[in-house]
Amino acid sequence: MSDRDARFRRLRPDGDLFAHFGIELEAAASPAPASTPVSSATSCTHCRWYLHADQSSCPLCGHPVAARPGATP
């Protein structure tokens, strides 16, 4: 191995780059639970903004949401 190769190997980090540069990281917290998908979503009839089933008015334009079939009051 040449002297140049030895210098290159000494400068090249192996493995964990954070450990190589002396950076300490906190352990990540457990991931948040996945939200449940909305099964009866629709769009606003006025501006077409996506609405969730539990919204009574559009958060974008304020237009009231019409009663949906099968929705509980």
mmCIF file of C-alpha atoms in Angstrom:
data_model
loop_
_atom_site.group_PDB
_atom_site.id
_atom_site.type_symbol
_atom_site.label_atom_id
_atom_site.label_comp_id
_atom_site.label_asym_id
_atom_site.label_seq_id
_atom_site.Cartn_x
_atom_site.Cartn_y
_atom_site.Cartn_z
ATOM 1 C CA MET A 1 0.000 0.000 0.000
ATOM 2 C CA SER A 2 1.364 3.396 -0.926
ATOM 3 C CA ASP A 3 1.752 6.294 1.486
ATOM 4 C CA ARG A 4 -1.059 8.122 -0.326
ATOM 5 C CA ASP A 5 -3.444 5.176 0.142
ATOM 6 C CA ALA A 6 -2.607 4.980 3.847
ATOM 7 C CA ARG A 7 -3.381 8.690 4.310
ATOM 8 C CA PHE A 8 -6.644 8.302 2.403
ATOM 9 C CA ARG A 9 -7.715 5.341 4.563
ATOM 10 C CA ARG A 10 -6.901 7.296 7.725
ATOM 11 C CA LEU A 11 -9.023 10.267 6.586
ATOM 12 C CA ARG A 12 -11.941 8.249 5.275
ATOM 13 C CA PRO A 13 -14.575 7.657 7.977
ATOM 14 C CA ASP A 14 -15.673 4.070 8.456
ATOM 15 C CA GLY A 15 -19.070 3.185 9.883
ATOM 16 C CA ASP A 16 -21.081 5.786 11.761
ATOM 17 C CA LEU A 17 -20.355 9.311 10.508
ATOM 18 C CA PHE A 18 -21.945 10.901 13.578
ATOM 19 C CA ALA A 19 -19.577 9.007 15.878
ATOM 20 C CA HIS A 20 -16.641 9.786 13.582
ATOM 21 C CA PHE A 21 -17.241 13.533 13.888
ATOM 22 C CA GLY A 22 -18.135 13.364 17.597
ATOM 23 C CA ILE A 23 -21.813 14.232 17.215
ATOM 24 C CA GLU A 24 -24.116 12.814 19.866
ATOM 25 C CA LEU A 25 -27.768 12.236 19.031
ATOM 26 C CA GLU A 26 -30.667 11.656 21.387
ATOM 27 C CA ALA A 27 -32.567 8.434 20.938
ATOM 28 C CA ALA A 28 -35.716 8.949 18.912
ATOM 29 C CA ALA A 29 -39.004 8.743 20.750
ATOM 30 C CA SER A 30 -41.435 6.049 19.765
ATOM 31 C CA PRO A 31 -43.339 6.994 16.624
ATOM 32 C CA ALA A 32 -46.800 8.470 16.981
ATOM 33 C CA PRO A 33 -49.608 6.022 16.309
ATOM 34 C CA ALA A 34 -50.960 6.196 12.798
ATOM 35 C CA SER A 35 -54.202 8.094 12.510
ATOM 36 C CA THR A 36 -57.250 6.193 11.453
ATOM 37 C CA PRO A 37 -58.365 6.870 7.903
ATOM 38 C CA VAL A 38 -61.545 8.848 7.397
ATOM 39 C CA SER A 39 -64.104 6.595 5.793
ATOM 40 C CA SER A 40 -66.838 9.120 4.994
ATOM 41 C CA ALA A 41 -65.002 12.215 3.826
ATOM 42 C CA THR A 42 -66.198 14.571 1.139
ATOM 43 C CA SER A 43 -65.351 17.948 -0.372
ATOM 44 C CA CYS A 44 -66.918 21.347 0.224
ATOM 45 C CA THR A 45 -69.624 22.130 -2.345
ATOM 46 C CA HIS A 46 -68.482 25.766 -2.429
ATOM 47 C CA CYS A 47 -64.663 25.633 -2.701
ATOM 48 C CA ARG A 48 -63.945 21.871 -3.036
ATOM 49 C CA TRP A 49 -61.723 21.813 0.088
ATOM 50 C CA TYR A 50 -61.330 18.319 1.546
ATOM 51 C CA LEU A 51 -63.563 17.855 4.610
ATOM 52 C CA HIS A 52 -63.541 15.248 7.336
ATOM 53 C CA ALA A 53 -66.733 13.526 8.406
ATOM 54 C CA ASP A 54 -66.859 15.338 11.763
ATOM 55 C CA GLN A 55 -66.662 18.887 10.329
ATOM 56 C CA SER A 56 -69.876 20.919 10.221
ATOM 57 C CA SER A 57 -68.432 23.757 8.133
ATOM 58 C CA CYS A 58 -65.552 24.221 5.730
ATOM 59 C CA PRO A 59 -62.376 25.428 7.494
ATOM 60 C CA LEU A 60 -61.312 27.288 4.349
ATOM 61 C CA CYS A 61 -64.395 29.230 3.244
ATOM 62 C CA GLY A 62 -66.763 28.716 6.213
ATOM 63 C CA HIS A 63 -69.530 27.293 4.027
ATOM 64 C CA PRO A 64 -71.842 24.991 6.032
ATOM 65 C CA VAL A 65 -71.625 21.325 5.153
ATOM 66 C CA ALA A 66 -74.847 19.715 3.942
ATOM 67 C CA ALA A 67 -76.135 16.748 5.924
ATOM 68 C CA ARG A 68 -74.622 13.546 4.619
ATOM 69 C CA PRO A 69 -76.629 10.364 4.245
ATOM 70 C CA GLY A 70 -75.842 7.983 7.086
ATOM 71 C CA ALA A 71 -74.116 10.662 9.180
ATOM 72 C CA THR A 72 -74.937 10.775 12.863
ATOM 73 C CA PRO A 73 -76.088 14.152 14.209
#
